[in-house]
Amino acid sequence: MPKAQLAAAPASASPWLPLLRSLTAISPTAGVWKNAEPALAGEGDIDFSALPADWDGIIERFVAWAGERGFTPAVVCRHAPDTMFLLAVQPDAVGFLQLDVRSRVTFRGSTVFRAEDLGPMMRMDPRGFRRLRPGAEGLLKLVLRGLSAGGRPKPSGLQRERVAALISEDPEGARRAAALFGLGERPLLAGMEAVVASKWNRQAMLGVEVRFLLRGAVEPATAWRRVRSRLSDRDPCPVLHVLRRRGRAVPVDLPAWLALVSTTDMVVGDNYGKRMV
């Protein structure tokens, strides 16, 4: 289905639903942690949270799902820190179907959450898959998509990610997610209240940012992985190049690109065999 047709399709007809229902059975903590609705409507990727111990099972189910629907070959990349990217080639589409799996998400060099942290804040969607409750999603997006350097806001991120609406829908979920921030909880709650009131509390959000920077000093391994990943952007693997610089666009010469990918990552289907580094 071309991208334009997919975007117009109802979420109930999304090709993602069978996969998400299958992935929900892998673990009681695994689930979609942000942007479920846009992805189901055909816009953007699926952002999934899962423990590293669950990743092999996720790969198996993703590959099986892609093969059953003719979305082949499937590509698996594990070069980014704490992240696994899975791509499927949908016939006649201009962009890949993409599942991002995270075991940890960081900000300013320190941990925001691990997959196990989100388990208690997940809930079952009526369509049969597990997802993060909206207030928790909005609170995490406030930091990860709405906060710029110096405690300043990112208006485009706040609006695009529907931060205020998600928090307003589920304030209790937002407060539960704020507890993940330790000493940064109080300023974050103050910043959250301002956003819901269509304002911005720069002093509070600067306090959140500073606490993450200070916490990074006791997580040197986390900070180093982030720095090393940025340095590798100068010569990234072919999968990361497409995702970060081409917006998931399927390369014009797909066979040549897949042949290159097969030397650095995992490609399954269409006689490409399997390889993982």
GROMACS .gro file of C-alpha atoms in nm:
model
  277
    1MET     CA    1   0.000   0.000   0.000
    2PRO     CA    2   0.152   0.338  -0.097
    3LYS     CA    3   0.226   0.576   0.188
    4ALA     CA    4  -0.057   0.813   0.095
    5GLN     CA    5  -0.309   0.528   0.107
    6LEU     CA    6  -0.168   0.394   0.431
    7ALA     CA    7  -0.190   0.732   0.599
    8ALA     CA    8  -0.558   0.758   0.505
    9ALA     CA    9  -0.643   0.411   0.635
   10PRO     CA   10  -0.817   0.373   0.975
   11ALA     CA   11  -0.599   0.257   1.261
   12SER     CA   12  -0.802  -0.065   1.284
   13ALA     CA   13  -0.672  -0.155   0.937
   14SER     CA   14  -0.310  -0.085   1.021
   15PRO     CA   15  -0.062  -0.361   0.933
   16TRP     CA   16   0.104  -0.294   1.270
   17LEU     CA   17  -0.180  -0.426   1.487
   18PRO     CA   18  -0.111  -0.801   1.445
   19LEU     CA   19   0.256  -0.744   1.530
   20LEU     CA   20   0.182  -0.528   1.836
   21ARG     CA   21  -0.062  -0.788   1.969
   22SER     CA   22   0.201  -1.056   1.921
   23LEU     CA   23   0.475  -0.851   2.090
   24THR     CA   24   0.251  -0.787   2.391
   25ALA     CA   25   0.271  -1.158   2.475
   26ILE     CA   26   0.651  -1.150   2.498
   27SER     CA   27   0.674  -0.981   2.836
   28PRO     CA   28   0.445  -0.816   3.094
   29THR     CA   29   0.661  -0.502   3.078
   30ALA     CA   30   0.710  -0.461   2.701
   31GLY     CA   31   0.491  -0.214   2.515
   32VAL     CA   32   0.458   0.093   2.293
   33TRP     CA   33   0.593   0.391   2.485
   34LYS     CA   34   0.503   0.676   2.251
   35ASN     CA   35   0.320   0.781   1.935
   36ALA     CA   36   0.101   0.474   1.892
   37GLU     CA   37  -0.181   0.658   1.714
   38PRO     CA   38   0.024   0.831   1.441
   39ALA     CA   39   0.207   0.507   1.363
   40LEU     CA   40  -0.115   0.306   1.342
   41ALA     CA   41  -0.250   0.570   1.103
   42GLY     CA   42   0.056   0.531   0.880
   43GLU     CA   43   0.268   0.825   0.997
   44GLY     CA   44   0.601   0.757   1.164
   45ASP     CA   45   0.748   0.455   1.334
   46ILE     CA   46   0.652   0.239   1.632
   47ASP     CA   47   0.843   0.324   1.951
   48PHE     CA   48   0.863   0.013   2.167
   49SER     CA   49   1.018  -0.047   2.509
   50ALA     CA   50   1.155  -0.389   2.608
   51LEU     CA   51   1.426  -0.555   2.813
   52PRO     CA   52   1.733  -0.675   2.618
   53ALA     CA   53   1.644  -1.031   2.716
   54ASP     CA   54   1.327  -0.997   2.506
   55TRP     CA   55   1.498  -0.869   2.191
   56ASP     CA   56   1.562  -1.204   2.024
   57GLY     CA   57   1.195  -1.289   2.062
   58ILE     CA   58   1.099  -0.953   1.916
   59ILE     CA   59   1.322  -1.016   1.614
   60GLU     CA   60   1.161  -1.356   1.556
   61ARG     CA   61   0.810  -1.214   1.567
   62PHE     CA   62   0.897  -0.914   1.353
   63VAL     CA   63   1.057  -1.133   1.086
   64ALA     CA   64   0.761  -1.373   1.090
   65TRP     CA   65   0.510  -1.086   1.066
   66ALA     CA   66   0.699  -0.924   0.778
   67GLY     CA   67   0.729  -1.252   0.589
   68GLU     CA   68   0.361  -1.338   0.625
   69ARG     CA   69   0.265  -1.006   0.468
   70GLY     CA   70   0.529  -0.991   0.198
   71PHE     CA   71   0.711  -0.703   0.370
   72THR     CA   72   1.053  -0.844   0.286
   73PRO     CA   73   1.335  -0.848   0.339
   74ALA     CA   74   1.351  -0.752   0.705
   75VAL     CA   75   1.651  -0.562   0.842
   76VAL     CA   76   1.779  -0.555   1.201
   77CYS     CA   77   2.032  -0.297   1.326
   78ARG     CA   78   2.175  -0.294   1.679
   79HIS     CA   79   2.450  -0.035   1.639
   80ALA     CA   80   2.290   0.248   1.839
   81PRO     CA   81   2.328   0.236   2.220
   82ASP     CA   82   2.044   0.057   2.402
   83THR     CA   83   1.846   0.053   2.076
   84MET     CA   84   1.741  -0.192   1.808
   85PHE     CA   85   1.596  -0.079   1.474
   86LEU     CA   86   1.386  -0.323   1.273
   87LEU     CA   87   1.282  -0.234   0.917
   88ALA     CA   88   1.047  -0.402   0.674
   89VAL     CA   89   1.011  -0.325   0.304
   90GLN     CA   90   0.645  -0.276   0.216
   91PRO     CA   91   0.569  -0.319  -0.156
   92ASP     CA   92   0.538   0.009  -0.349
   93ALA     CA   93   0.597   0.221  -0.036
   94VAL     CA   94   0.841   0.511  -0.031
   95GLY     CA   95   0.942   0.456   0.332
   96PHE     CA   96   1.031   0.161   0.551
   97LEU     CA   97   0.801   0.022   0.816
   98GLN     CA   98   1.012   0.080   1.127
   99LEU     CA   99   1.001  -0.061   1.479
  100ASP     CA  100   1.233   0.108   1.729
  101VAL     CA  101   1.302  -0.099   2.041
  102ARG     CA  102   1.462   0.071   2.341
  103SER     CA  103   1.591  -0.080   2.662
  104ARG     CA  104   1.700   0.260   2.794
  105VAL     CA  105   1.642   0.624   2.697
  106THR     CA  106   1.884   0.900   2.799
  107PHE     CA  107   1.888   1.279   2.818
  108ARG     CA  108   2.198   1.495   2.859
  109GLY     CA  109   2.408   1.183   2.906
  110SER     CA  110   2.210   1.021   3.187
  111THR     CA  111   1.924   0.772   3.206
  112VAL     CA  112   1.565   0.891   3.183
  113PHE     CA  113   1.414   0.543   3.204
  114ARG     CA  114   1.488   0.176   3.154
  115ALA     CA  115   1.234  -0.059   3.001
  116GLU     CA  116   1.153  -0.214   3.340
  117ASP     CA  117   1.070   0.131   3.481
  118LEU     CA  118   0.778   0.171   3.242
  119GLY     CA  119   0.619  -0.168   3.310
  120PRO     CA  120   0.395  -0.047   3.598
  121MET     CA  121   0.275   0.245   3.383
  122MET     CA  122   0.174   0.034   3.084
  123ARG     CA  123  -0.188  -0.057   3.017
  124MET     CA  124  -0.378  -0.263   2.762
  125ASP     CA  125  -0.522  -0.077   2.465
  126PRO     CA  126  -0.874  -0.190   2.366
  127ARG     CA  127  -0.723  -0.304   2.034
  128GLY     CA  128  -0.519  -0.569   2.210
  129PHE     CA  129  -0.168  -0.432   2.268
  130ARG     CA  130   0.018  -0.282   2.562
  131ARG     CA  131   0.102   0.087   2.563
  132LEU     CA  132   0.221   0.353   2.805
  133ARG     CA  133  -0.056   0.550   2.970
  134PRO     CA  134  -0.098   0.897   2.813
  135GLY     CA  135   0.010   1.112   3.107
  136ALA     CA  136   0.338   0.923   3.142
  137GLU     CA  137   0.397   0.953   2.767
  138GLY     CA  138   0.333   1.327   2.780
  139LEU     CA  139   0.564   1.378   3.078
  140LEU     CA  140   0.852   1.193   2.909
  141LYS     CA  141   0.796   1.387   2.587
  142LEU     CA  142   0.809   1.713   2.782
  143VAL     CA  143   1.173   1.639   2.867
  144LEU     CA  144   1.281   1.447   2.557
  145ARG     CA  145   1.102   1.651   2.290
  146GLY     CA  146   1.007   1.977   2.456
  147LEU     CA  147   1.316   2.087   2.650
  148SER     CA  148   1.601   2.272   2.479
  149ALA     CA  149   1.939   2.384   2.612
  150GLY     CA  150   1.933   2.635   2.896
  151GLY     CA  151   1.586   2.531   3.012
  152ARG     CA  152   1.427   2.682   2.702
  153PRO     CA  153   1.121   2.530   2.533
  154LYS     CA  154   1.099   2.364   2.193
  155PRO     CA  155   0.758   2.495   2.080
  156SER     CA  156   0.746   2.277   1.770
  157GLY     CA  157   0.819   1.962   1.972
  158LEU     CA  158   0.567   2.050   2.241
  159GLN     CA  159   0.297   2.106   1.982
  160ARG     CA  160   0.380   1.816   1.751
  161GLU     CA  161   0.402   1.568   2.037
  162ARG     CA  162   0.078   1.691   2.201
  163VAL     CA  163   0.253   1.721   2.536
  164ALA     CA  164  -0.006   1.936   2.715
  165ALA     CA  165  -0.300   1.732   2.584
  166LEU     CA  166  -0.149   1.400   2.693
  167ILE     CA  167  -0.069   1.528   3.043
  168SER     CA  168  -0.414   1.688   3.079
  169GLU     CA  169  -0.577   1.359   2.979
  170ASP     CA  170  -0.397   1.164   3.251
  171PRO     CA  171  -0.239   1.381   3.524
  172GLU     CA  172  -0.192   1.084   3.758
  173GLY     CA  173   0.008   0.899   3.493
  174ALA     CA  174   0.224   1.209   3.449
  175ARG     CA  175   0.292   1.230   3.822
  176ARG     CA  176   0.388   0.862   3.832
  177ALA     CA  177   0.635   0.915   3.547
  178ALA     CA  178   0.779   1.222   3.721
  179ALA     CA  179   0.883   0.996   4.009
  180LEU     CA  180   1.143   0.842   3.775
  181PHE     CA  181   1.336   1.169   3.786
  182GLY     CA  182   1.443   1.146   4.151
  183LEU     CA  183   1.558   1.485   4.277
  184GLY     CA  184   1.432   1.638   3.953
  185GLU     CA  185   1.072   1.542   4.030
  186ARG     CA  186   0.968   1.867   4.200
  187PRO     CA  187   1.097   2.108   3.933
  188LEU     CA  188   0.961   1.879   3.663
  189LEU     CA  189   0.614   1.884   3.818
  190ALA     CA  190   0.633   2.264   3.830
  191GLY     CA  191   0.733   2.270   3.464
  192MET     CA  192   0.453   2.031   3.378
  193GLU     CA  193   0.193   2.250   3.548
  194ALA     CA  194   0.312   2.550   3.349
  195VAL     CA  195   0.287   2.361   3.018
  196VAL     CA  196  -0.069   2.250   3.095
  197ALA     CA  197  -0.153   2.616   3.161
  198SER     CA  198  -0.002   2.711   2.821
  199LYS     CA  199   0.301   2.869   2.988
  200TRP     CA  200   0.669   2.779   3.031
  201ASN     CA  201   0.858   2.771   3.361
  202ARG     CA  202   1.215   2.815   3.244
  203GLN     CA  203   1.365   2.814   3.593
  204ALA     CA  204   1.202   2.481   3.678
  205MET     CA  205   1.298   2.319   3.348
  206LEU     CA  206   1.653   2.449   3.378
  207GLY     CA  207   1.663   2.274   3.714
  208VAL     CA  208   1.556   1.951   3.543
  209GLU     CA  209   1.828   1.989   3.281
  210VAL     CA  210   2.099   2.063   3.539
  211ARG     CA  211   2.004   1.758   3.743
  212PHE     CA  212   2.042   1.538   3.436
  213LEU     CA  213   2.382   1.688   3.362
  214LEU     CA  214   2.495   1.628   3.720
  215ARG     CA  215   2.355   1.276   3.721
  216GLY     CA  216   2.553   1.206   3.407
  217ALA     CA  217   2.870   1.243   3.613
  218VAL     CA  218   2.782   0.924   3.801
  219GLU     CA  219   2.690   0.742   3.478
  220PRO     CA  220   3.015   0.776   3.282
  221ALA     CA  221   2.951   0.461   3.077
  222THR     CA  222   2.611   0.594   2.965
  223ALA     CA  223   2.759   0.931   2.870
  224TRP     CA  224   3.045   0.767   2.681
  225ARG     CA  225   2.810   0.546   2.476
  226ARG     CA  226   2.620   0.858   2.375
  227VAL     CA  227   2.938   1.042   2.272
  228ARG     CA  228   3.069   0.741   2.082
  229SER     CA  229   2.739   0.709   1.897
  230ARG     CA  230   2.755   1.072   1.789
  231LEU     CA  231   3.112   1.031   1.669
  232SER     CA  232   3.009   0.729   1.463
  233ASP     CA  233   2.756   0.947   1.280
  234ARG     CA  234   3.048   1.065   1.068
  235ASP     CA  235   3.071   0.718   0.918
  236PRO     CA  236   2.746   0.544   1.018
  237CYS     CA  237   2.625   0.201   0.920
  238PRO     CA  238   2.400   0.206   0.611
  239VAL     CA  239   2.088   0.152   0.821
  240LEU     CA  240   2.158   0.445   1.052
  241HIS     CA  241   2.242   0.660   0.751
  242VAL     CA  242   1.897   0.598   0.601
  243LEU     CA  243   1.716   0.651   0.930
  244ARG     CA  244   1.899   0.963   1.046
  245ARG     CA  245   1.970   1.139   0.718
  246ARG     CA  246   1.705   1.019   0.474
  247GLY     CA  247   1.398   1.001   0.696
  248ARG     CA  248   1.339   0.626   0.648
  249ALA     CA  249   1.314   0.669   0.270
  250VAL     CA  250   1.365   0.345   0.077
  251PRO     CA  251   1.686   0.384  -0.132
  252VAL     CA  252   1.637   0.411  -0.507
  253ASP     CA  253   1.871   0.117  -0.561
  254LEU     CA  254   1.726  -0.105  -0.293
  255PRO     CA  255   1.910  -0.429  -0.392
  256ALA     CA  256   2.248  -0.254  -0.378
  257TRP     CA  257   2.166  -0.099  -0.041
  258LEU     CA  258   2.052  -0.435   0.101
  259ALA     CA  259   2.370  -0.599  -0.023
  260LEU     CA  260   2.569  -0.334   0.165
  261VAL     CA  261   2.354  -0.373   0.477
  262SER     CA  262   2.409  -0.749   0.477
  263THR     CA  263   2.779  -0.689   0.544
  264THR     CA  264   2.717  -0.490   0.862
  265ASP     CA  265   2.372  -0.581   0.994
  266MET     CA  266   2.109  -0.855   0.980
  267VAL     CA  267   1.901  -0.902   0.664
  268VAL     CA  268   1.640  -1.178   0.649
  269GLY     CA  269   1.455  -1.285   0.335
  270ASP     CA  270   1.490  -1.269  -0.042
  271ASN     CA  271   1.805  -1.486  -0.041
  272TYR     CA  272   2.010  -1.238   0.163
  273GLY     CA  273   2.080  -1.487   0.440
  274LYS     CA  274   2.153  -1.363   0.790
  275ARG     CA  275   2.439  -1.172   0.943
  276MET     CA  276   2.466  -0.985   1.273
  277VAL     CA  277   2.753  -0.781   1.413
   0.00000   0.00000   0.00000
